[in-house]
Amino acid sequence: MAWFKVDDGSHMHPKIVAAGNAALGLWLRCGAYSAQHLTEGHVPGIVAKQYGTAPQAAKLVKVGLWHEHGHTCPRCPQPGQSGDYVVHDFFEAGRNATRAQVEAARTAAAERKAKSRANRARIDDESTANRERTAHRSATDQERPEPQFQEETAGQSRASRRDAVDSVTTPQASTKPYPSTSFGSRGKQASPQDRPQIAEPVRPLVDAMTAAGMAVSWELSPAEWLLLQALIERCGVAVLVDHAGGAWQAAHTRPRSARYFLAGWRSLPSMPTHAPDIGHGAKVVALRSASRPSTTDQRVRDGLDLAARLREQETAQ
């Protein structure tokens, strides 16, 4: 788009006043035509006749706003042919642009638009590539096997990821819990056929916990198995199960490993002499009076000390 520019003071110019409004309308329309078609002030005679009358065109020539073919104005070019006109001082003081200036401006604008479109296309391509990479990474992450948890402390002894995964069961689950070892090494997990059984001294507690609906994993370290045996001798299966039931109900999330109860069980006092054990086949252990040393208490203390030493060795390794 080009513009036919008019000085804001031209409304009182002597030539404008002398031409009158009718002829001035012809001058304005033809000037806009010249700017649109880049004729640089040249007005074809046929266009002048279409937009105005011959007297109006003659008046514009008379007052000096237009020139006919053969004029003597040194600042204005000659019309293309007889019957055509040229606008006087069309380029005066850079008021209106030449054809070359308009075409150069249009070319520059086209180049800017092309560059802008190319930049937008590049940005869109990069955004698409980023979205595709993100989607690929997400798909890859979903296909990867979930890494094992690190052992962590959750108000009890250290629990492994294997404890949390293998022991996710409902209270009504009938699958028997099993340890990774029975007073043995905590090496590579054995196959179901080779997996060692729970030590008999701890079996009554395992069976009682399962019967009470507290199905948990019994994968424990050798030191923890010794500790459990000592706790059974000191407190009895019934007391341990009862205490575990309260902890089970109070837990925010369902315990998955027997380790969850060890800290609470260790804080329990010894079972009174009159308190019977109602475990499955468990024997009642009566504590002797404080005046006479109890061999059972001594075994419990020895078991606790041994369990503590084994745990320290495991931690050091």
PDB file of C-alpha atoms in Angstrom:
ATOM      1  CA  MET A   1       0.000   0.000   0.000  1.00  0.00           C
ATOM      2  CA  ALA A   2       1.235   3.496  -0.923  1.00  0.00           C
ATOM      3  CA  TRP A   3       0.040   6.873   0.258  1.00  0.00           C
ATOM      4  CA  PHE A   4      -0.815  10.153  -1.502  1.00  0.00           C
ATOM      5  CA  LYS A   5       0.368  12.644   1.077  1.00  0.00           C
ATOM      6  CA  VAL A   6      -1.134  16.128   1.452  1.00  0.00           C
ATOM      7  CA  ASP A   7       0.429  18.907   3.539  1.00  0.00           C
ATOM      8  CA  ASP A   8      -1.712  19.763   6.548  1.00  0.00           C
ATOM      9  CA  GLY A   9      -1.433  23.478   5.623  1.00  0.00           C
ATOM     10  CA  SER A  10      -2.587  23.002   2.050  1.00  0.00           C
ATOM     11  CA  HIS A  11      -6.205  23.829   2.860  1.00  0.00           C
ATOM     12  CA  MET A  12      -5.312  27.550   2.700  1.00  0.00           C
ATOM     13  CA  HIS A  13      -2.748  27.349  -0.124  1.00  0.00           C
ATOM     14  CA  PRO A  14      -3.517  29.906  -2.844  1.00  0.00           C
ATOM     15  CA  LYS A  15      -3.616  27.233  -5.583  1.00  0.00           C
ATOM     16  CA  ILE A  16      -6.018  25.069  -3.529  1.00  0.00           C
ATOM     17  CA  VAL A  17      -8.288  28.015  -2.798  1.00  0.00           C
ATOM     18  CA  ALA A  18      -8.239  29.117  -6.455  1.00  0.00           C
ATOM     19  CA  ALA A  19      -9.041  25.601  -7.718  1.00  0.00           C
ATOM     20  CA  GLY A  20     -12.224  25.251  -5.647  1.00  0.00           C
ATOM     21  CA  ASN A  21     -13.649  22.175  -4.032  1.00  0.00           C
ATOM     22  CA  ALA A  22     -14.921  20.450  -7.176  1.00  0.00           C
ATOM     23  CA  ALA A  23     -11.589  20.567  -8.993  1.00  0.00           C
ATOM     24  CA  LEU A  24      -9.783  19.786  -5.744  1.00  0.00           C
ATOM     25  CA  GLY A  25     -11.785  16.554  -5.498  1.00  0.00           C
ATOM     26  CA  LEU A  26     -10.508  15.510  -8.932  1.00  0.00           C
ATOM     27  CA  TRP A  27      -6.935  16.403  -7.924  1.00  0.00           C
ATOM     28  CA  LEU A  28      -7.186  14.323  -4.736  1.00  0.00           C
ATOM     29  CA  ARG A  29      -8.678  11.230  -6.412  1.00  0.00           C
ATOM     30  CA  CYS A  30      -6.145  11.225  -9.237  1.00  0.00           C
ATOM     31  CA  GLY A  31      -3.293  11.745  -6.766  1.00  0.00           C
ATOM     32  CA  ALA A  32      -4.429   8.661  -4.822  1.00  0.00           C
ATOM     33  CA  TYR A  33      -4.654   6.731  -8.116  1.00  0.00           C
ATOM     34  CA  SER A  34      -1.076   7.674  -8.966  1.00  0.00           C
ATOM     35  CA  ALA A  35       0.187   6.570  -5.528  1.00  0.00           C
ATOM     36  CA  GLN A  36      -1.610   3.219  -5.738  1.00  0.00           C
ATOM     37  CA  HIS A  37      -0.366   2.377  -9.251  1.00  0.00           C
ATOM     38  CA  LEU A  38       3.120   3.877  -8.748  1.00  0.00           C
ATOM     39  CA  THR A  39       2.810   6.257 -11.754  1.00  0.00           C
ATOM     40  CA  GLU A  40       4.907   8.860  -9.876  1.00  0.00           C
ATOM     41  CA  GLY A  41       2.410  11.692 -10.420  1.00  0.00           C
ATOM     42  CA  HIS A  42       1.389  10.820 -13.981  1.00  0.00           C
ATOM     43  CA  VAL A  43      -2.409  10.863 -14.518  1.00  0.00           C
ATOM     44  CA  PRO A  44      -3.735   9.185 -17.677  1.00  0.00           C
ATOM     45  CA  GLY A  45      -6.307  11.267 -19.526  1.00  0.00           C
ATOM     46  CA  ILE A  46      -8.861   8.457 -19.409  1.00  0.00           C
ATOM     47  CA  VAL A  47      -8.614   8.342 -15.626  1.00  0.00           C
ATOM     48  CA  ALA A  48      -9.040  12.129 -15.353  1.00  0.00           C
ATOM     49  CA  LYS A  49     -12.184  11.936 -17.508  1.00  0.00           C
ATOM     50  CA  GLN A  50     -13.541   9.071 -15.352  1.00  0.00           C
ATOM     51  CA  TYR A  51     -13.012  10.887 -12.047  1.00  0.00           C
ATOM     52  CA  GLY A  52     -13.948  14.442 -13.098  1.00  0.00           C
ATOM     53  CA  THR A  53     -14.908  16.791 -15.901  1.00  0.00           C
ATOM     54  CA  ALA A  54     -12.818  18.529 -18.530  1.00  0.00           C
ATOM     55  CA  PRO A  55     -13.453  21.990 -16.984  1.00  0.00           C
ATOM     56  CA  GLN A  56     -12.224  20.697 -13.612  1.00  0.00           C
ATOM     57  CA  ALA A  57      -9.069  19.329 -15.214  1.00  0.00           C
ATOM     58  CA  ALA A  58      -8.531  22.597 -17.085  1.00  0.00           C
ATOM     59  CA  LYS A  59      -8.882  24.537 -13.830  1.00  0.00           C
ATOM     60  CA  LEU A  60      -6.231  22.372 -12.121  1.00  0.00           C
ATOM     61  CA  VAL A  61      -3.894  23.106 -15.046  1.00  0.00           C
ATOM     62  CA  LYS A  62      -4.708  26.813 -14.859  1.00  0.00           C
ATOM     63  CA  VAL A  63      -3.912  27.189 -11.113  1.00  0.00           C
ATOM     64  CA  GLY A  64      -0.715  25.113 -11.485  1.00  0.00           C
ATOM     65  CA  LEU A  65      -1.731  21.904  -9.612  1.00  0.00           C
ATOM     66  CA  TRP A  66      -1.477  19.869 -12.867  1.00  0.00           C
ATOM     67  CA  HIS A  67       0.627  20.113 -16.017  1.00  0.00           C
ATOM     68  CA  GLU A  68      -0.373  19.184 -19.581  1.00  0.00           C
ATOM     69  CA  HIS A  69       1.911  17.671 -22.178  1.00  0.00           C
ATOM     70  CA  GLY A  70       4.490  20.253 -23.317  1.00  0.00           C
ATOM     71  CA  HIS A  71       4.586  22.285 -20.082  1.00  0.00           C
ATOM     72  CA  THR A  72       7.657  24.354 -19.134  1.00  0.00           C
ATOM     73  CA  CYS A  73       7.947  23.611 -15.353  1.00  0.00           C
ATOM     74  CA  PRO A  74      11.617  22.692 -14.771  1.00  0.00           C
ATOM     75  CA  ARG A  75      10.851  20.552 -11.649  1.00  0.00           C
ATOM     76  CA  CYS A  76       8.200  18.269 -13.187  1.00  0.00           C
ATOM     77  CA  PRO A  77       8.512  15.578 -15.881  1.00  0.00           C
ATOM     78  CA  GLN A  78       6.416  15.586 -19.041  1.00  0.00           C
ATOM     79  CA  PRO A  79       3.206  13.496 -19.229  1.00  0.00           C
ATOM     80  CA  GLY A  80       3.468  10.238 -21.158  1.00  0.00           C
ATOM     81  CA  GLN A  81       1.409  11.440 -24.095  1.00  0.00           C
ATOM     82  CA  SER A  82      -0.931  14.178 -25.188  1.00  0.00           C
ATOM     83  CA  GLY A  83      -4.126  14.245 -23.153  1.00  0.00           C
ATOM     84  CA  ASP A  84      -2.396  13.004 -20.025  1.00  0.00           C
ATOM     85  CA  TYR A  85      -1.477  15.085 -16.995  1.00  0.00           C
ATOM     86  CA  VAL A  86       1.236  15.169 -14.314  1.00  0.00           C
ATOM     87  CA  VAL A  87       0.781  16.343 -10.699  1.00  0.00           C
ATOM     88  CA  HIS A  88       2.916  19.398  -9.977  1.00  0.00           C
ATOM     89  CA  ASP A  89       5.754  18.790  -7.436  1.00  0.00           C
ATOM     90  CA  PHE A  90       4.581  15.248  -6.707  1.00  0.00           C
ATOM     91  CA  PHE A  91       7.875  14.451  -4.925  1.00  0.00           C
ATOM     92  CA  GLU A  92       8.414  17.883  -3.344  1.00  0.00           C
ATOM     93  CA  ALA A  93      10.300  17.635   0.016  1.00  0.00           C
ATOM     94  CA  GLY A  94       9.936  13.844  -0.030  1.00  0.00           C
ATOM     95  CA  ARG A  95       6.205  14.141   0.379  1.00  0.00           C
ATOM     96  CA  ASN A  96       5.392  11.179  -1.901  1.00  0.00           C
ATOM     97  CA  ALA A  97       7.616   8.130  -2.529  1.00  0.00           C
ATOM     98  CA  THR A  98       9.061   7.162  -5.884  1.00  0.00           C
ATOM     99  CA  ARG A  99       8.265   3.844  -7.516  1.00  0.00           C
ATOM    100  CA  ALA A 100      11.723   2.541  -6.629  1.00  0.00           C
ATOM    101  CA  GLN A 101      11.304   3.542  -2.987  1.00  0.00           C
ATOM    102  CA  VAL A 102       7.912   1.850  -2.693  1.00  0.00           C
ATOM    103  CA  GLU A 103       9.134  -1.341  -4.367  1.00  0.00           C
ATOM    104  CA  ALA A 104      12.228  -1.446  -2.140  1.00  0.00           C
ATOM    105  CA  ALA A 105      10.064  -0.992   0.950  1.00  0.00           C
ATOM    106  CA  ARG A 106       7.724  -3.754  -0.213  1.00  0.00           C
ATOM    107  CA  THR A 107      10.670  -6.099  -0.870  1.00  0.00           C
ATOM    108  CA  ALA A 108      12.119  -5.403   2.576  1.00  0.00           C
ATOM    109  CA  ALA A 109       8.722  -5.993   4.189  1.00  0.00           C
ATOM    110  CA  ALA A 110       8.362  -9.286   2.304  1.00  0.00           C
ATOM    111  CA  GLU A 111      11.816 -10.377   3.445  1.00  0.00           C
ATOM    112  CA  ARG A 112      11.000  -9.515   7.052  1.00  0.00           C
ATOM    113  CA  LYS A 113       7.776 -11.489   6.860  1.00  0.00           C
ATOM    114  CA  ALA A 114       9.551 -14.454   5.282  1.00  0.00           C
ATOM    115  CA  LYS A 115      12.228 -14.354   7.991  1.00  0.00           C
ATOM    116  CA  SER A 116       9.575 -14.127  10.684  1.00  0.00           C
ATOM    117  CA  ARG A 117       7.696 -17.091   9.221  1.00  0.00           C
ATOM    118  CA  ALA A 118      10.934 -19.080   9.019  1.00  0.00           C
ATOM    119  CA  ASN A 119      11.702 -18.293  12.682  1.00  0.00           C
ATOM    120  CA  ARG A 120       8.199 -19.314  13.722  1.00  0.00           C
ATOM    121  CA  ALA A 121       8.503 -22.530  11.738  1.00  0.00           C
ATOM    122  CA  ARG A 122      11.883 -23.268  13.366  1.00  0.00           C
ATOM    123  CA  ILE A 123      10.458 -22.612  16.825  1.00  0.00           C
ATOM    124  CA  ASP A 124       7.461 -24.845  16.064  1.00  0.00           C
ATOM    125  CA  ASP A 125       9.782 -27.606  14.827  1.00  0.00           C
ATOM    126  CA  GLU A 126      11.927 -27.335  17.964  1.00  0.00           C
ATOM    127  CA  SER A 127       8.840 -27.391  20.182  1.00  0.00           C
ATOM    128  CA  THR A 128       7.541 -30.455  18.362  1.00  0.00           C
ATOM    129  CA  ALA A 129      10.926 -32.164  18.683  1.00  0.00           C
ATOM    130  CA  ASN A 130      11.065 -31.341  22.396  1.00  0.00           C
ATOM    131  CA  ARG A 131       7.566 -32.745  22.933  1.00  0.00           C
ATOM    132  CA  GLU A 132       8.496 -35.909  21.055  1.00  0.00           C
ATOM    133  CA  ARG A 133      11.695 -36.312  23.111  1.00  0.00           C
ATOM    134  CA  THR A 134       9.748 -35.774  26.322  1.00  0.00           C
ATOM    135  CA  ALA A 135       7.108 -38.300  25.279  1.00  0.00           C
ATOM    136  CA  HIS A 136       9.839 -40.793  24.320  1.00  0.00           C
ATOM    137  CA  ARG A 137      11.589 -40.352  27.665  1.00  0.00           C
ATOM    138  CA  SER A 138       8.283 -40.819  29.495  1.00  0.00           C
ATOM    139  CA  ALA A 139       7.542 -43.988  27.526  1.00  0.00           C
ATOM    140  CA  THR A 140      11.064 -45.262  28.167  1.00  0.00           C
ATOM    141  CA  ASP A 141      10.806 -44.524  31.883  1.00  0.00           C
ATOM    142  CA  GLN A 142       7.522 -46.426  32.060  1.00  0.00           C
ATOM    143  CA  GLU A 143       9.097 -49.437  30.373  1.00  0.00           C
ATOM    144  CA  ARG A 144      12.082 -49.537  32.735  1.00  0.00           C
ATOM    145  CA  PRO A 145      11.833 -51.930  35.681  1.00  0.00           C
ATOM    146  CA  GLU A 146      11.224 -50.141  38.939  1.00  0.00           C
ATOM    147  CA  PRO A 147      14.492 -49.842  40.906  1.00  0.00           C
ATOM    148  CA  GLN A 148      14.718 -51.498  44.296  1.00  0.00           C
ATOM    149  CA  PHE A 149      14.272 -49.284  47.322  1.00  0.00           C
ATOM    150  CA  GLN A 150      17.219 -48.471  49.514  1.00  0.00           C
ATOM    151  CA  GLU A 151      16.992 -49.749  53.043  1.00  0.00           C
ATOM    152  CA  GLU A 152      15.481 -47.059  55.248  1.00  0.00           C
ATOM    153  CA  THR A 153      14.373 -46.505  58.824  1.00  0.00           C
ATOM    154  CA  ALA A 154      10.629 -46.095  59.451  1.00  0.00           C
ATOM    155  CA  GLY A 155      10.318 -46.244  63.240  1.00  0.00           C
ATOM    156  CA  GLN A 156      11.738 -49.749  63.280  1.00  0.00           C
ATOM    157  CA  SER A 157      14.767 -51.681  62.098  1.00  0.00           C
ATOM    158  CA  ARG A 158      15.987 -51.294  58.499  1.00  0.00           C
ATOM    159  CA  ALA A 159      13.478 -52.685  55.935  1.00  0.00           C
ATOM    160  CA  SER A 160      14.429 -53.547  52.374  1.00  0.00           C
ATOM    161  CA  ARG A 161      12.443 -53.043  49.172  1.00  0.00           C
ATOM    162  CA  ARG A 162      12.033 -56.809  48.935  1.00  0.00           C
ATOM    163  CA  ASP A 163      10.207 -56.757  52.274  1.00  0.00           C
ATOM    164  CA  ALA A 164       7.799 -54.085  51.008  1.00  0.00           C
ATOM    165  CA  VAL A 165       7.097 -55.789  47.660  1.00  0.00           C
ATOM    166  CA  ASP A 166       6.925 -59.481  48.544  1.00  0.00           C
ATOM    167  CA  SER A 167       4.771 -58.987  51.610  1.00  0.00           C
ATOM    168  CA  VAL A 168       1.918 -56.828  50.197  1.00  0.00           C
ATOM    169  CA  THR A 169      -1.010 -59.005  51.281  1.00  0.00           C
ATOM    170  CA  THR A 170      -4.416 -58.457  52.817  1.00  0.00           C
ATOM    171  CA  PRO A 171      -5.159 -59.557  56.395  1.00  0.00           C
ATOM    172  CA  GLN A 172      -7.117 -62.482  54.969  1.00  0.00           C
ATOM    173  CA  ALA A 173      -4.220 -63.676  52.779  1.00  0.00           C
ATOM    174  CA  SER A 174      -3.469 -67.358  53.230  1.00  0.00           C
ATOM    175  CA  THR A 175       0.037 -67.411  51.797  1.00  0.00           C
ATOM    176  CA  LYS A 176       2.572 -68.394  54.411  1.00  0.00           C
ATOM    177  CA  PRO A 177       5.265 -65.855  55.193  1.00  0.00           C
ATOM    178  CA  TYR A 178       8.778 -67.109  54.898  1.00  0.00           C
ATOM    179  CA  PRO A 179      12.208 -65.785  55.852  1.00  0.00           C
ATOM    180  CA  SER A 180      15.139 -65.413  53.520  1.00  0.00           C
ATOM    181  CA  THR A 181      17.194 -67.361  56.012  1.00  0.00           C
ATOM    182  CA  SER A 182      16.931 -69.299  59.223  1.00  0.00           C
ATOM    183  CA  PHE A 183      19.846 -68.384  61.448  1.00  0.00           C
ATOM    184  CA  GLY A 184      21.942 -68.425  58.293  1.00  0.00           C
ATOM    185  CA  SER A 185      23.451 -66.168  55.655  1.00  0.00           C
ATOM    186  CA  ARG A 186      21.517 -63.318  54.006  1.00  0.00           C
ATOM    187  CA  GLY A 187      23.002 -64.020  50.601  1.00  0.00           C
ATOM    188  CA  LYS A 188      21.176 -64.677  47.332  1.00  0.00           C
ATOM    189  CA  GLN A 189      17.519 -65.531  47.811  1.00  0.00           C
ATOM    190  CA  ALA A 190      16.858 -69.214  47.517  1.00  0.00           C
ATOM    191  CA  SER A 191      14.315 -70.822  45.232  1.00  0.00           C
ATOM    192  CA  PRO A 192      10.936 -71.880  46.716  1.00  0.00           C
ATOM    193  CA  GLN A 193      12.154 -75.467  46.911  1.00  0.00           C
ATOM    194  CA  ASP A 194      15.431 -74.576  48.639  1.00  0.00           C
ATOM    195  CA  ARG A 195      14.078 -71.754  50.845  1.00  0.00           C
ATOM    196  CA  PRO A 196      14.769 -72.580  54.524  1.00  0.00           C
ATOM    197  CA  GLN A 197      11.848 -72.905  56.923  1.00  0.00           C
ATOM    198  CA  ILE A 198      11.143 -70.674  59.886  1.00  0.00           C
ATOM    199  CA  ALA A 199      12.975 -71.801  62.964  1.00  0.00           C
ATOM    200  CA  GLU A 200      10.724 -73.849  65.229  1.00  0.00           C
ATOM    201  CA  PRO A 201      11.212 -71.625  68.324  1.00  0.00           C
ATOM    202  CA  VAL A 202       9.640 -68.721  66.388  1.00  0.00           C
ATOM    203  CA  ARG A 203       6.986 -70.767  64.534  1.00  0.00           C
ATOM    204  CA  PRO A 204       4.284 -70.276  67.249  1.00  0.00           C
ATOM    205  CA  LEU A 205       4.589 -66.491  66.928  1.00  0.00           C
ATOM    206  CA  VAL A 206       4.427 -66.611  63.127  1.00  0.00           C
ATOM    207  CA  ASP A 207       1.349 -68.843  63.181  1.00  0.00           C
ATOM    208  CA  ALA A 208      -0.372 -66.717  65.840  1.00  0.00           C
ATOM    209  CA  MET A 209       0.289 -63.478  63.936  1.00  0.00           C
ATOM    210  CA  THR A 210      -1.050 -64.972  60.693  1.00  0.00           C
ATOM    211  CA  ALA A 211      -4.135 -66.376  62.429  1.00  0.00           C
ATOM    212  CA  ALA A 212      -4.812 -62.912  63.900  1.00  0.00           C
ATOM    213  CA  GLY A 213      -4.893 -61.427  60.396  1.00  0.00           C
ATOM    214  CA  MET A 214      -1.459 -59.799  60.566  1.00  0.00           C
ATOM    215  CA  ALA A 215       0.209 -61.338  57.525  1.00  0.00           C
ATOM    216  CA  VAL A 216       3.664 -59.786  57.235  1.00  0.00           C
ATOM    217  CA  SER A 217       7.002 -60.723  55.738  1.00  0.00           C
ATOM    218  CA  TRP A 218       9.340 -62.673  57.984  1.00  0.00           C
ATOM    219  CA  GLU A 219      12.542 -62.089  56.052  1.00  0.00           C
ATOM    220  CA  LEU A 220      14.852 -61.252  58.933  1.00  0.00           C
ATOM    221  CA  SER A 221      18.540 -61.257  59.676  1.00  0.00           C
ATOM    222  CA  PRO A 222      20.120 -63.950  61.871  1.00  0.00           C
ATOM    223  CA  ALA A 223      20.410 -61.436  64.702  1.00  0.00           C
ATOM    224  CA  GLU A 224      16.714 -60.612  64.427  1.00  0.00           C
ATOM    225  CA  TRP A 225      15.736 -64.297  64.522  1.00  0.00           C
ATOM    226  CA  LEU A 226      17.753 -64.729  67.710  1.00  0.00           C
ATOM    227  CA  LEU A 227      16.114 -61.629  69.144  1.00  0.00           C
ATOM    228  CA  LEU A 228      12.638 -63.001  68.362  1.00  0.00           C
ATOM    229  CA  GLN A 229      13.418 -66.278  70.086  1.00  0.00           C
ATOM    230  CA  ALA A 230      14.628 -64.388  73.146  1.00  0.00           C
ATOM    231  CA  LEU A 231      11.511 -62.175  73.155  1.00  0.00           C
ATOM    232  CA  ILE A 232       9.227 -65.221  72.982  1.00  0.00           C
ATOM    233  CA  GLU A 233      10.997 -66.734  75.973  1.00  0.00           C
ATOM    234  CA  ARG A 234      10.812 -63.465  77.885  1.00  0.00           C
ATOM    235  CA  CYS A 235       7.272 -62.262  77.106  1.00  0.00           C
ATOM    236  CA  GLY A 236       5.374 -65.146  75.574  1.00  0.00           C
ATOM    237  CA  VAL A 237       3.586 -65.417  72.223  1.00  0.00           C
ATOM    238  CA  ALA A 238       0.244 -64.065  73.487  1.00  0.00           C
ATOM    239  CA  VAL A 239       1.764 -60.851  74.801  1.00  0.00           C
ATOM    240  CA  LEU A 240       3.689 -60.284  71.577  1.00  0.00           C
ATOM    241  CA  VAL A 241       0.629 -60.900  69.407  1.00  0.00           C
ATOM    242  CA  ASP A 242      -1.539 -58.630  71.574  1.00  0.00           C
ATOM    243  CA  HIS A 243       1.019 -55.834  71.423  1.00  0.00           C
ATOM    244  CA  ALA A 244       1.384 -56.295  67.658  1.00  0.00           C
ATOM    245  CA  GLY A 245      -2.391 -56.037  67.244  1.00  0.00           C
ATOM    246  CA  GLY A 246      -2.420 -52.621  68.889  1.00  0.00           C
ATOM    247  CA  ALA A 247       0.482 -51.432  66.737  1.00  0.00           C
ATOM    248  CA  TRP A 248      -1.249 -52.828  63.630  1.00  0.00           C
ATOM    249  CA  GLN A 249      -4.423 -50.844  64.358  1.00  0.00           C
ATOM    250  CA  ALA A 250      -2.529 -47.638  65.204  1.00  0.00           C
ATOM    251  CA  ALA A 251      -0.311 -47.709  62.123  1.00  0.00           C
ATOM    252  CA  HIS A 252      -1.046 -45.100  59.444  1.00  0.00           C
ATOM    253  CA  THR A 253      -0.163 -47.629  56.753  1.00  0.00           C
ATOM    254  CA  ARG A 254      -0.353 -51.391  57.054  1.00  0.00           C
ATOM    255  CA  PRO A 255       2.965 -52.876  58.287  1.00  0.00           C
ATOM    256  CA  ARG A 256       4.576 -55.139  55.721  1.00  0.00           C
ATOM    257  CA  SER A 257       7.419 -56.684  57.687  1.00  0.00           C
ATOM    258  CA  ALA A 258       7.785 -58.229  61.099  1.00  0.00           C
ATOM    259  CA  ARG A 259      10.604 -55.742  61.667  1.00  0.00           C
ATOM    260  CA  TYR A 260       7.896 -53.126  62.240  1.00  0.00           C
ATOM    261  CA  PHE A 261       7.088 -54.697  65.630  1.00  0.00           C
ATOM    262  CA  LEU A 262      10.607 -55.387  66.899  1.00  0.00           C
ATOM    263  CA  ALA A 263      11.161 -52.025  68.576  1.00  0.00           C
ATOM    264  CA  GLY A 264       7.867 -52.251  70.480  1.00  0.00           C
ATOM    265  CA  TRP A 265       8.420 -55.880  71.435  1.00  0.00           C
ATOM    266  CA  ARG A 266      11.860 -55.114  72.847  1.00  0.00           C
ATOM    267  CA  SER A 267      10.343 -52.487  75.174  1.00  0.00           C
ATOM    268  CA  LEU A 268       7.891 -54.961  76.725  1.00  0.00           C
ATOM    269  CA  PRO A 269       8.550 -56.151  80.278  1.00  0.00           C
ATOM    270  CA  SER A 270       8.991 -59.790  81.119  1.00  0.00           C
ATOM    271  CA  MET A 271       5.789 -61.836  81.368  1.00  0.00           C
ATOM    272  CA  PRO A 272       4.480 -62.226  84.966  1.00  0.00           C
ATOM    273  CA  THR A 273       4.637 -65.672  86.453  1.00  0.00           C
ATOM    274  CA  HIS A 274       0.824 -65.985  86.497  1.00  0.00           C
ATOM    275  CA  ALA A 275       0.272 -64.917  82.877  1.00  0.00           C
ATOM    276  CA  PRO A 276      -0.226 -67.996  80.678  1.00  0.00           C
ATOM    277  CA  ASP A 277       0.804 -68.090  77.041  1.00  0.00           C
ATOM    278  CA  ILE A 278      -2.046 -68.879  74.602  1.00  0.00           C
ATOM    279  CA  GLY A 279       0.153 -69.348  71.562  1.00  0.00           C
ATOM    280  CA  HIS A 280      -0.071 -72.360  69.337  1.00  0.00           C
ATOM    281  CA  GLY A 281       1.675 -74.993  71.339  1.00  0.00           C
ATOM    282  CA  ALA A 282       3.883 -72.438  73.106  1.00  0.00           C
ATOM    283  CA  LYS A 283       5.064 -73.374  76.572  1.00  0.00           C
ATOM    284  CA  VAL A 284       4.347 -71.141  79.530  1.00  0.00           C
ATOM    285  CA  VAL A 285       7.542 -69.582  80.833  1.00  0.00           C
ATOM    286  CA  ALA A 286       7.340 -68.574  84.496  1.00  0.00           C
ATOM    287  CA  LEU A 287       9.729 -65.938  85.740  1.00  0.00           C
ATOM    288  CA  ARG A 288      11.397 -66.547  89.027  1.00  0.00           C
ATOM    289  CA  SER A 289      11.447 -64.065  91.834  1.00  0.00           C
ATOM    290  CA  ALA A 290      13.890 -61.220  91.711  1.00  0.00           C
ATOM    291  CA  SER A 291      15.727 -62.670  94.710  1.00  0.00           C
ATOM    292  CA  ARG A 292      16.847 -65.696  92.707  1.00  0.00           C
ATOM    293  CA  PRO A 293      18.614 -65.320  89.351  1.00  0.00           C
ATOM    294  CA  SER A 294      16.574 -66.818  86.523  1.00  0.00           C
ATOM    295  CA  THR A 295      18.361 -68.956  83.980  1.00  0.00           C
ATOM    296  CA  THR A 296      15.679 -67.960  81.453  1.00  0.00           C
ATOM    297  CA  ASP A 297      16.294 -64.277  82.089  1.00  0.00           C
ATOM    298  CA  GLN A 298      19.975 -64.930  81.725  1.00  0.00           C
ATOM    299  CA  ARG A 299      19.374 -66.654  78.376  1.00  0.00           C
ATOM    300  CA  VAL A 300      17.229 -63.720  77.261  1.00  0.00           C
ATOM    301  CA  ARG A 301      19.951 -61.261  78.191  1.00  0.00           C
ATOM    302  CA  ASP A 302      22.541 -63.405  76.451  1.00  0.00           C
ATOM    303  CA  GLY A 303      20.298 -63.603  73.368  1.00  0.00           C
ATOM    304  CA  LEU A 304      19.757 -59.835  73.349  1.00  0.00           C
ATOM    305  CA  ASP A 305      23.466 -59.196  73.716  1.00  0.00           C
ATOM    306  CA  LEU A 306      24.248 -61.636  70.914  1.00  0.00           C
ATOM    307  CA  ALA A 307      21.608 -60.064  68.696  1.00  0.00           C
ATOM    308  CA  ALA A 308      23.030 -56.608  69.354  1.00  0.00           C
ATOM    309  CA  ARG A 309      26.554 -57.789  68.492  1.00  0.00           C
ATOM    310  CA  LEU A 310      25.354 -59.423  65.269  1.00  0.00           C
ATOM    311  CA  ARG A 311      23.496 -56.272  64.267  1.00  0.00           C
ATOM    312  CA  GLU A 312      26.619 -54.187  64.900  1.00  0.00           C
ATOM    313  CA  GLN A 313      28.648 -56.574  62.724  1.00  0.00           C
ATOM    314  CA  GLU A 314      26.086 -56.338  59.924  1.00  0.00           C
ATOM    315  CA  THR A 315      26.097 -52.548  60.147  1.00  0.00           C
ATOM    316  CA  ALA A 316      29.891 -52.461  60.037  1.00  0.00           C
ATOM    317  CA  GLN A 317      29.909 -54.652  56.904  1.00  0.00           C
TER     318      GLN A 317
END
